[in-house]
Amino acid sequence: MPTKRVYLETMGCQMNVLDSELVIGQLCALGYKPTDDYHTADLVLINTCSVRHRAEEKAYSRLTAIARAKTERPNMIIGVIGCMVERDHEGIRQRCPYVDLLCGPGNLNEIPALLATVEETRVQAIALEHDHSRRLPSAERTLLYNSIEELDMSRRTPPDGRTLQAYVRVQRGCDKFCSFCVVPFTRGPERNRPPANIVIEARRLVDMGAKEITLLGQTINSYAYTDSSTGRTVRLADLLEQVHEIEGLQRLRFVTSYPGDFTDDILQAMRDLPKVCEYLHLPAQSGSNAVLKRMRRRYTAEQYTELIARARETVPGISLAGDFIVGFCGETDAEHAETLALIERVGYKNIYMFKYSPRPATVADRSLPDDVPEAVKKRRHLDLVEYQKRSGLAHHQGFIGRTVEILVEGFSKAAIKAQEAEQERNNHVSWKRGDQLVGRTRTDEIVVFTGPKSMIGQLVTVWITAATALTLHGEADQTSAPATVVD
Ligand code: SAH
Ligand code: F3S
């Protein structure tokens, strides 16, 4: 039988990127080969995001295009997986009746079984965690959770062999129910993975060649796991320490933190554990206490800035990133100005800004009017974009003349493009890739630099010579040995 091909397109957050990697791993074990052209695929999967309306519309437009390809290949199986399925499987089935397989993010371990059903019966197959996981008695909930845990534990080398940087989930779901957010509805209640499993998975990844691990959770600082036999609770700071011990691991990161219950032991762990990078993603969402209250975020702007001050004091050189929503229900010009003031006060390395998008079933959608006109949302969004441009450039210029330690990820995309164009023009057979490499600093700045190919995958020292709002440019220090981290 010829090899079956799978095409998987991922939308949304890092958690989805990880889910997709795990799904591809499962499918490769079934004999599938990944392809990046859906026209030639036997199985096409879209891993969806529900966090904003636009992300869902994008998924629908991709599905329409894929459905056209299916008319040429009637045996093609089309699957929709991820958050949109959990939120609105009825809607997907109505708008896209040709979809064969639907699977929510809490059931991805069931994909092989769903595929078998579709292949045997040609009937639409569906798996959801749905709202019943909240109602299940706790023993059943654990059982459900144990089977999805196997998905994370089934981790193998990704088909493209890219293992340098890896994500490891430490937490599923979220219990915070911010009034604007759909995540608690799509990914279910917060469940923390056993630390022993997280360490096993991380160690396996390091054995496969990972140098950098990013731990993932929606509110990762609330991570806590109590061992039922010893009664001992492992919190995020303890977990960082345990993963930090893995020999061969060079860098450790964790995202996303919730500003509400952020304890000092995490900051101390960041300070004391050399592999933990000085980078904190701490979404504020707004700088106005009235808006924060309507958003049901459980902190004030003052508490947020106090936390930032503690972080700066405890972890020297810490770099900060944040998320902001503009145009949330009832947001006035004065409230928006408070957000701008908070942003200036904090001085982020990077901010991610979003226009409020009402999500069905959330508290805000049910009880607050989406009354900020689109034009105003756009203008406020632009204010934040402007800030980002201005501060990004100033932040990067501060690096000129300094040396930084970077983990070299590969060839710079711009360099690859230029070389490919060159190759096309000259039709060279003996084409050699350029020596423009790209990597990241500990504090997450992107650095493009000149250096030998052998540096890929290494920690090296780079001397920064120029900067733009998005990237740093430099020269590798080829005289020094690659920088090392003391284990
Ligand atoms: N777990 C993260 C965020 C998850 S969603 C946290 O604790 O904040 C990622 C980001 O999308 C959020 O931080 C928020 O800024 C944005 N977002 C979430 N819901 C949104 C909505 N309804 N409209 C616009 N942006 C939204
Ligand atoms: Fe969403 Fe708030 Fe949780 S933004 S993921 S409900 S912390």
PDB file of C-alpha atoms in Angstrom, residues 146-380:
ATOM      1  CA  ASN A 146      -4.825  10.018  32.215  1.00  0.00           C
ATOM      2  CA  SER A 147      -5.601   9.023  28.666  1.00  0.00           C
ATOM      3  CA  ILE A 148      -4.763  12.478  27.302  1.00  0.00           C
ATOM      4  CA  GLU A 149      -1.604  12.420  29.431  1.00  0.00           C
ATOM      5  CA  GLU A 150      -0.422   9.522  27.274  1.00  0.00           C
ATOM      6  CA  LEU A 151      -0.357  11.864  24.299  1.00  0.00           C
ATOM      7  CA  ASP A 152       2.290  14.061  25.884  1.00  0.00           C
ATOM      8  CA  MET A 153       4.182  10.983  27.055  1.00  0.00           C
ATOM      9  CA  SER A 154       4.206   9.535  23.521  1.00  0.00           C
ATOM     10  CA  ARG A 155       6.620  12.223  22.394  1.00  0.00           C
ATOM     11  CA  ARG A 156       9.119  11.199  19.715  1.00  0.00           C
ATOM     12  CA  THR A 157      11.549  13.013  17.411  1.00  0.00           C
ATOM     13  CA  PRO A 158       9.562  15.309  15.089  1.00  0.00           C
ATOM     14  CA  PRO A 159       9.643  14.190  11.433  1.00  0.00           C
ATOM     15  CA  ASP A 160      11.641  17.260  10.387  1.00  0.00           C
ATOM     16  CA  GLY A 161      14.186  16.372  13.063  1.00  0.00           C
ATOM     17  CA  ARG A 162      13.920  19.839  14.616  1.00  0.00           C
ATOM     18  CA  THR A 163      14.563  19.304  18.281  1.00  0.00           C
ATOM     19  CA  LEU A 164      16.779  22.234  19.245  1.00  0.00           C
ATOM     20  CA  GLN A 165      13.958  24.083  20.975  1.00  0.00           C
ATOM     21  CA  ALA A 166      11.008  22.223  22.404  1.00  0.00           C
ATOM     22  CA  TYR A 167       7.768  22.942  24.220  1.00  0.00           C
ATOM     23  CA  VAL A 168       6.660  20.872  27.187  1.00  0.00           C
ATOM     24  CA  ARG A 169       3.158  21.236  28.577  1.00  0.00           C
ATOM     25  CA  VAL A 170       2.923  21.459  32.336  1.00  0.00           C
ATOM     26  CA  GLN A 171      -0.698  22.455  32.588  1.00  0.00           C
ATOM     27  CA  ARG A 172      -3.920  21.993  30.666  1.00  0.00           C
ATOM     28  CA  GLY A 173      -6.877  24.363  30.744  1.00  0.00           C
ATOM     29  CA  CYS A 174      -7.576  27.423  32.862  1.00  0.00           C
ATOM     30  CA  ASP A 175      -9.752  28.203  35.881  1.00  0.00           C
ATOM     31  CA  LYS A 176      -9.564  31.974  35.801  1.00  0.00           C
ATOM     32  CA  PHE A 177     -12.541  32.790  33.558  1.00  0.00           C
ATOM     33  CA  CYS A 178     -11.456  36.279  32.569  1.00  0.00           C
ATOM     34  CA  SER A 179     -14.675  37.788  31.230  1.00  0.00           C
ATOM     35  CA  PHE A 180     -13.407  38.148  27.634  1.00  0.00           C
ATOM     36  CA  CYS A 181     -11.697  34.785  27.257  1.00  0.00           C
ATOM     37  CA  VAL A 182     -12.865  31.587  25.610  1.00  0.00           C
ATOM     38  CA  VAL A 183      -9.957  29.390  26.764  1.00  0.00           C
ATOM     39  CA  PRO A 184     -11.636  27.932  29.900  1.00  0.00           C
ATOM     40  CA  PHE A 185     -14.486  26.822  27.606  1.00  0.00           C
ATOM     41  CA  THR A 186     -12.280  25.264  24.956  1.00  0.00           C
ATOM     42  CA  ARG A 187      -9.449  23.771  27.002  1.00  0.00           C
ATOM     43  CA  GLY A 188     -11.447  22.976  30.124  1.00  0.00           C
ATOM     44  CA  PRO A 189     -10.502  23.299  33.784  1.00  0.00           C
ATOM     45  CA  GLU A 190      -6.921  23.677  34.995  1.00  0.00           C
ATOM     46  CA  ARG A 191      -5.156  20.336  35.391  1.00  0.00           C
ATOM     47  CA  ASN A 192      -1.493  20.138  36.255  1.00  0.00           C
ATOM     48  CA  ARG A 193       0.662  17.318  34.982  1.00  0.00           C
ATOM     49  CA  PRO A 194       2.670  15.146  37.384  1.00  0.00           C
ATOM     50  CA  PRO A 195       6.183  16.638  37.740  1.00  0.00           C
ATOM     51  CA  ALA A 196       7.819  13.218  37.266  1.00  0.00           C
ATOM     52  CA  ASN A 197       6.225  12.931  33.812  1.00  0.00           C
ATOM     53  CA  ILE A 198       7.275  16.466  32.875  1.00  0.00           C
ATOM     54  CA  VAL A 199      10.870  15.697  33.842  1.00  0.00           C
ATOM     55  CA  ILE A 200      10.852  12.387  31.933  1.00  0.00           C
ATOM     56  CA  GLU A 201       9.514  14.140  28.830  1.00  0.00           C
ATOM     57  CA  ALA A 202      12.036  16.997  29.118  1.00  0.00           C
ATOM     58  CA  ARG A 203      14.904  14.557  29.593  1.00  0.00           C
ATOM     59  CA  ARG A 204      13.810  12.604  26.546  1.00  0.00           C
ATOM     60  CA  LEU A 205      13.781  15.819  24.503  1.00  0.00           C
ATOM     61  CA  VAL A 206      17.274  16.742  25.680  1.00  0.00           C
ATOM     62  CA  ASP A 207      18.425  13.244  24.693  1.00  0.00           C
ATOM     63  CA  MET A 208      16.965  13.930  21.231  1.00  0.00           C
ATOM     64  CA  GLY A 209      19.051  17.103  21.006  1.00  0.00           C
ATOM     65  CA  ALA A 210      16.941  19.839  22.628  1.00  0.00           C
ATOM     66  CA  LYS A 211      19.047  22.626  24.100  1.00  0.00           C
ATOM     67  CA  GLU A 212      16.164  24.884  25.089  1.00  0.00           C
ATOM     68  CA  ILE A 213      12.885  23.902  26.701  1.00  0.00           C
ATOM     69  CA  THR A 214       9.877  26.163  27.141  1.00  0.00           C
ATOM     70  CA  LEU A 215       7.343  24.999  29.695  1.00  0.00           C
ATOM     71  CA  LEU A 216       3.774  25.846  28.684  1.00  0.00           C
ATOM     72  CA  GLY A 217       0.677  26.633  30.722  1.00  0.00           C
ATOM     73  CA  GLN A 218      -2.154  29.186  30.514  1.00  0.00           C
ATOM     74  CA  THR A 219      -1.423  30.459  34.025  1.00  0.00           C
ATOM     75  CA  ILE A 220       1.835  28.655  34.569  1.00  0.00           C
ATOM     76  CA  ASN A 221       2.718  30.359  37.839  1.00  0.00           C
ATOM     77  CA  SER A 222      -0.273  28.670  39.484  1.00  0.00           C
ATOM     78  CA  TYR A 223       1.231  25.243  38.704  1.00  0.00           C
ATOM     79  CA  ALA A 224       0.947  22.995  41.763  1.00  0.00           C
ATOM     80  CA  TYR A 225       0.906  19.216  41.945  1.00  0.00           C
ATOM     81  CA  THR A 226       0.339  17.330  45.153  1.00  0.00           C
ATOM     82  CA  ASP A 227       1.652  13.787  45.290  1.00  0.00           C
ATOM     83  CA  SER A 228      -1.140  11.718  46.846  1.00  0.00           C
ATOM     84  CA  SER A 229       1.222   9.269  48.561  1.00  0.00           C
ATOM     85  CA  THR A 230       3.671  11.751  50.121  1.00  0.00           C
ATOM     86  CA  GLY A 231       1.328  14.727  50.382  1.00  0.00           C
ATOM     87  CA  ARG A 232       4.152  16.906  49.058  1.00  0.00           C
ATOM     88  CA  THR A 233       3.257  19.739  46.712  1.00  0.00           C
ATOM     89  CA  VAL A 234       5.515  20.686  43.823  1.00  0.00           C
ATOM     90  CA  ARG A 235       5.078  24.301  42.678  1.00  0.00           C
ATOM     91  CA  LEU A 236       6.457  26.043  39.621  1.00  0.00           C
ATOM     92  CA  ALA A 237       9.696  27.093  41.373  1.00  0.00           C
ATOM     93  CA  ASP A 238      10.317  23.440  42.417  1.00  0.00           C
ATOM     94  CA  LEU A 239       9.502  22.222  38.933  1.00  0.00           C
ATOM     95  CA  LEU A 240      11.952  24.691  37.386  1.00  0.00           C
ATOM     96  CA  GLU A 241      14.598  23.353  39.727  1.00  0.00           C
ATOM     97  CA  GLN A 242      13.847  19.746  38.769  1.00  0.00           C
ATOM     98  CA  VAL A 243      13.950  20.408  35.018  1.00  0.00           C
ATOM     99  CA  HIS A 244      17.020  22.596  35.468  1.00  0.00           C
ATOM    100  CA  GLU A 245      18.954  19.577  36.732  1.00  0.00           C
ATOM    101  CA  ILE A 246      18.757  17.801  33.383  1.00  0.00           C
ATOM    102  CA  GLU A 247      22.262  17.499  32.064  1.00  0.00           C
ATOM    103  CA  GLY A 248      22.732  18.872  28.563  1.00  0.00           C
ATOM    104  CA  LEU A 249      19.840  21.311  28.810  1.00  0.00           C
ATOM    105  CA  GLN A 250      21.130  24.836  28.209  1.00  0.00           C
ATOM    106  CA  ARG A 251      18.108  27.108  28.502  1.00  0.00           C
ATOM    107  CA  LEU A 252      14.778  26.912  30.283  1.00  0.00           C
ATOM    108  CA  ARG A 253      11.783  29.236  29.771  1.00  0.00           C
ATOM    109  CA  PHE A 254       8.172  29.247  30.915  1.00  0.00           C
ATOM    110  CA  VAL A 255       5.000  30.972  29.600  1.00  0.00           C
ATOM    111  CA  THR A 256       2.398  32.404  30.258  1.00  0.00           C
ATOM    112  CA  SER A 257       2.244  33.887  33.731  1.00  0.00           C
ATOM    113  CA  TYR A 258      -0.856  35.339  35.340  1.00  0.00           C
ATOM    114  CA  PRO A 259      -0.147  38.519  37.321  1.00  0.00           C
ATOM    115  CA  GLY A 260      -2.572  37.555  40.099  1.00  0.00           C
ATOM    116  CA  ASP A 261      -0.825  34.854  42.088  1.00  0.00           C
ATOM    117  CA  PHE A 262       2.789  35.332  41.199  1.00  0.00           C
ATOM    118  CA  THR A 263       4.931  34.402  44.189  1.00  0.00           C
ATOM    119  CA  ASP A 264       8.507  35.518  44.891  1.00  0.00           C
ATOM    120  CA  ASP A 265       9.872  31.945  44.924  1.00  0.00           C
ATOM    121  CA  ILE A 266       9.495  31.932  41.122  1.00  0.00           C
ATOM    122  CA  LEU A 267      11.537  35.133  40.809  1.00  0.00           C
ATOM    123  CA  GLN A 268      14.149  33.670  43.139  1.00  0.00           C
ATOM    124  CA  ALA A 269      14.315  30.516  41.015  1.00  0.00           C
ATOM    125  CA  MET A 270      14.840  32.700  37.935  1.00  0.00           C
ATOM    126  CA  ARG A 271      17.662  34.465  39.717  1.00  0.00           C
ATOM    127  CA  ASP A 272      19.334  31.370  41.159  1.00  0.00           C
ATOM    128  CA  LEU A 273      19.032  28.833  38.350  1.00  0.00           C
ATOM    129  CA  PRO A 274      21.484  29.804  35.585  1.00  0.00           C
ATOM    130  CA  LYS A 275      19.635  27.985  32.796  1.00  0.00           C
ATOM    131  CA  VAL A 276      16.352  29.820  33.467  1.00  0.00           C
ATOM    132  CA  CYS A 277      16.227  32.753  31.036  1.00  0.00           C
ATOM    133  CA  GLU A 278      15.526  36.248  32.339  1.00  0.00           C
ATOM    134  CA  TYR A 279      12.322  36.627  30.387  1.00  0.00           C
ATOM    135  CA  LEU A 280       8.811  36.978  31.714  1.00  0.00           C
ATOM    136  CA  HIS A 281       5.608  37.039  29.680  1.00  0.00           C
ATOM    137  CA  LEU A 282       3.103  38.671  31.975  1.00  0.00           C
ATOM    138  CA  PRO A 283      -0.110  39.809  30.245  1.00  0.00           C
ATOM    139  CA  ALA A 284      -1.573  42.938  31.874  1.00  0.00           C
ATOM    140  CA  GLN A 285      -4.530  43.295  29.416  1.00  0.00           C
ATOM    141  CA  SER A 286      -5.238  46.874  30.603  1.00  0.00           C
ATOM    142  CA  GLY A 287      -3.766  49.637  32.746  1.00  0.00           C
ATOM    143  CA  SER A 288      -7.154  50.756  34.065  1.00  0.00           C
ATOM    144  CA  ASN A 289      -8.509  49.276  37.282  1.00  0.00           C
ATOM    145  CA  ALA A 290     -12.090  49.779  36.132  1.00  0.00           C
ATOM    146  CA  VAL A 291     -11.402  47.843  32.924  1.00  0.00           C
ATOM    147  CA  LEU A 292      -9.474  45.140  34.800  1.00  0.00           C
ATOM    148  CA  LYS A 293     -12.493  44.739  37.025  1.00  0.00           C
ATOM    149  CA  ARG A 294     -14.853  44.386  34.062  1.00  0.00           C
ATOM    150  CA  MET A 295     -12.387  41.887  32.595  1.00  0.00           C
ATOM    151  CA  ARG A 296     -12.492  39.951  35.877  1.00  0.00           C
ATOM    152  CA  ARG A 297      -8.717  40.003  36.117  1.00  0.00           C
ATOM    153  CA  ARG A 298      -7.972  39.579  39.792  1.00  0.00           C
ATOM    154  CA  TYR A 299      -5.346  42.290  40.267  1.00  0.00           C
ATOM    155  CA  THR A 300      -5.040  46.055  40.024  1.00  0.00           C
ATOM    156  CA  ALA A 301      -2.681  48.091  37.848  1.00  0.00           C
ATOM    157  CA  GLU A 302      -0.796  49.000  41.048  1.00  0.00           C
ATOM    158  CA  GLN A 303      -0.363  45.350  42.028  1.00  0.00           C
ATOM    159  CA  TYR A 304       0.843  44.627  38.519  1.00  0.00           C
ATOM    160  CA  THR A 305       3.480  47.365  38.585  1.00  0.00           C
ATOM    161  CA  GLU A 306       4.570  46.312  42.083  1.00  0.00           C
ATOM    162  CA  LEU A 307       5.126  42.789  40.752  1.00  0.00           C
ATOM    163  CA  ILE A 308       7.178  44.211  37.876  1.00  0.00           C
ATOM    164  CA  ALA A 309       9.277  46.185  40.375  1.00  0.00           C
ATOM    165  CA  ARG A 310       9.886  43.020  42.443  1.00  0.00           C
ATOM    166  CA  ALA A 311      10.846  41.131  39.283  1.00  0.00           C
ATOM    167  CA  ARG A 312      13.313  43.845  38.261  1.00  0.00           C
ATOM    168  CA  GLU A 313      14.804  43.945  41.732  1.00  0.00           C
ATOM    169  CA  THR A 314      15.190  40.167  42.073  1.00  0.00           C
ATOM    170  CA  VAL A 315      16.209  39.219  38.535  1.00  0.00           C
ATOM    171  CA  PRO A 316      18.793  41.636  37.127  1.00  0.00           C
ATOM    172  CA  GLY A 317      18.423  42.292  33.400  1.00  0.00           C
ATOM    173  CA  ILE A 318      14.947  40.753  33.247  1.00  0.00           C
ATOM    174  CA  SER A 319      13.085  41.358  30.013  1.00  0.00           C
ATOM    175  CA  LEU A 320       9.305  41.745  30.002  1.00  0.00           C
ATOM    176  CA  ALA A 321       6.571  40.983  27.509  1.00  0.00           C
ATOM    177  CA  GLY A 322       2.868  41.671  27.895  1.00  0.00           C
ATOM    178  CA  ASP A 323      -0.518  41.282  26.210  1.00  0.00           C
ATOM    179  CA  PHE A 324      -3.066  44.086  25.945  1.00  0.00           C
ATOM    180  CA  ILE A 325      -6.642  44.197  24.729  1.00  0.00           C
ATOM    181  CA  VAL A 326      -7.866  47.544  23.399  1.00  0.00           C
ATOM    182  CA  GLY A 327     -11.500  48.555  22.999  1.00  0.00           C
ATOM    183  CA  PHE A 328     -12.875  46.239  25.668  1.00  0.00           C
ATOM    184  CA  CYS A 329     -16.542  46.836  26.578  1.00  0.00           C
ATOM    185  CA  GLY A 330     -17.080  50.399  27.812  1.00  0.00           C
ATOM    186  CA  GLU A 331     -13.410  51.388  27.512  1.00  0.00           C
ATOM    187  CA  THR A 332     -13.177  55.206  27.549  1.00  0.00           C
ATOM    188  CA  ASP A 333     -10.396  57.402  26.159  1.00  0.00           C
ATOM    189  CA  ALA A 334      -9.260  58.025  29.733  1.00  0.00           C
ATOM    190  CA  GLU A 335      -9.096  54.285  30.446  1.00  0.00           C
ATOM    191  CA  HIS A 336      -7.118  53.726  27.272  1.00  0.00           C
ATOM    192  CA  ALA A 337      -4.753  56.510  28.351  1.00  0.00           C
ATOM    193  CA  GLU A 338      -4.201  54.571  31.601  1.00  0.00           C
ATOM    194  CA  THR A 339      -3.127  51.566  29.531  1.00  0.00           C
ATOM    195  CA  LEU A 340      -0.666  53.692  27.571  1.00  0.00           C
ATOM    196  CA  ALA A 341       0.679  55.110  30.839  1.00  0.00           C
ATOM    197  CA  LEU A 342       1.164  51.622  32.303  1.00  0.00           C
ATOM    198  CA  ILE A 343       3.000  50.496  29.185  1.00  0.00           C
ATOM    199  CA  GLU A 344       5.354  53.488  29.361  1.00  0.00           C
ATOM    200  CA  ARG A 345       5.877  52.923  33.075  1.00  0.00           C
ATOM    201  CA  VAL A 346       6.777  49.251  32.709  1.00  0.00           C
ATOM    202  CA  GLY A 347       9.001  49.558  29.624  1.00  0.00           C
ATOM    203  CA  TYR A 348       8.367  46.234  27.882  1.00  0.00           C
ATOM    204  CA  LYS A 349      10.737  44.493  25.546  1.00  0.00           C
ATOM    205  CA  ASN A 350       7.718  43.420  23.584  1.00  0.00           C
ATOM    206  CA  ILE A 351       3.926  43.814  23.699  1.00  0.00           C
ATOM    207  CA  TYR A 352       1.226  41.821  21.925  1.00  0.00           C
ATOM    208  CA  MET A 353      -1.893  43.900  21.253  1.00  0.00           C
ATOM    209  CA  PHE A 354      -5.369  42.792  20.298  1.00  0.00           C
ATOM    210  CA  LYS A 355      -8.647  44.499  19.487  1.00  0.00           C
ATOM    211  CA  TYR A 356     -11.403  43.127  21.696  1.00  0.00           C
ATOM    212  CA  SER A 357     -13.384  40.427  19.945  1.00  0.00           C
ATOM    213  CA  PRO A 358     -16.541  39.207  21.719  1.00  0.00           C
ATOM    214  CA  ARG A 359     -16.544  35.449  22.236  1.00  0.00           C
ATOM    215  CA  PRO A 360     -19.809  33.566  22.634  1.00  0.00           C
ATOM    216  CA  ALA A 361     -20.576  32.156  26.112  1.00  0.00           C
ATOM    217  CA  THR A 362     -18.063  34.382  27.903  1.00  0.00           C
ATOM    218  CA  VAL A 363     -19.275  36.637  30.726  1.00  0.00           C
ATOM    219  CA  ALA A 364     -18.416  39.784  28.758  1.00  0.00           C
ATOM    220  CA  ASP A 365     -20.368  38.618  25.752  1.00  0.00           C
ATOM    221  CA  ARG A 366     -23.373  37.727  27.865  1.00  0.00           C
ATOM    222  CA  SER A 367     -23.443  40.811  30.053  1.00  0.00           C
ATOM    223  CA  LEU A 368     -21.501  43.723  28.556  1.00  0.00           C
ATOM    224  CA  PRO A 369     -22.152  45.520  25.260  1.00  0.00           C
ATOM    225  CA  ASP A 370     -19.309  45.539  22.717  1.00  0.00           C
ATOM    226  CA  ASP A 371     -19.769  49.300  22.427  1.00  0.00           C
ATOM    227  CA  VAL A 372     -16.372  50.641  21.350  1.00  0.00           C
ATOM    228  CA  PRO A 373     -16.654  51.411  17.611  1.00  0.00           C
ATOM    229  CA  GLU A 374     -14.293  49.505  15.323  1.00  0.00           C
ATOM    230  CA  ALA A 375     -12.620  52.765  14.199  1.00  0.00           C
ATOM    231  CA  VAL A 376     -11.804  53.606  17.827  1.00  0.00           C
ATOM    232  CA  LYS A 377     -10.469  50.085  18.454  1.00  0.00           C
ATOM    233  CA  LYS A 378      -8.271  50.511  15.392  1.00  0.00           C
ATOM    234  CA  ARG A 379      -6.926  53.859  16.557  1.00  0.00           C
ATOM    235  CA  ARG A 380      -6.162  52.551  20.035  1.00  0.00           C
TER     236      ARG A 380
END
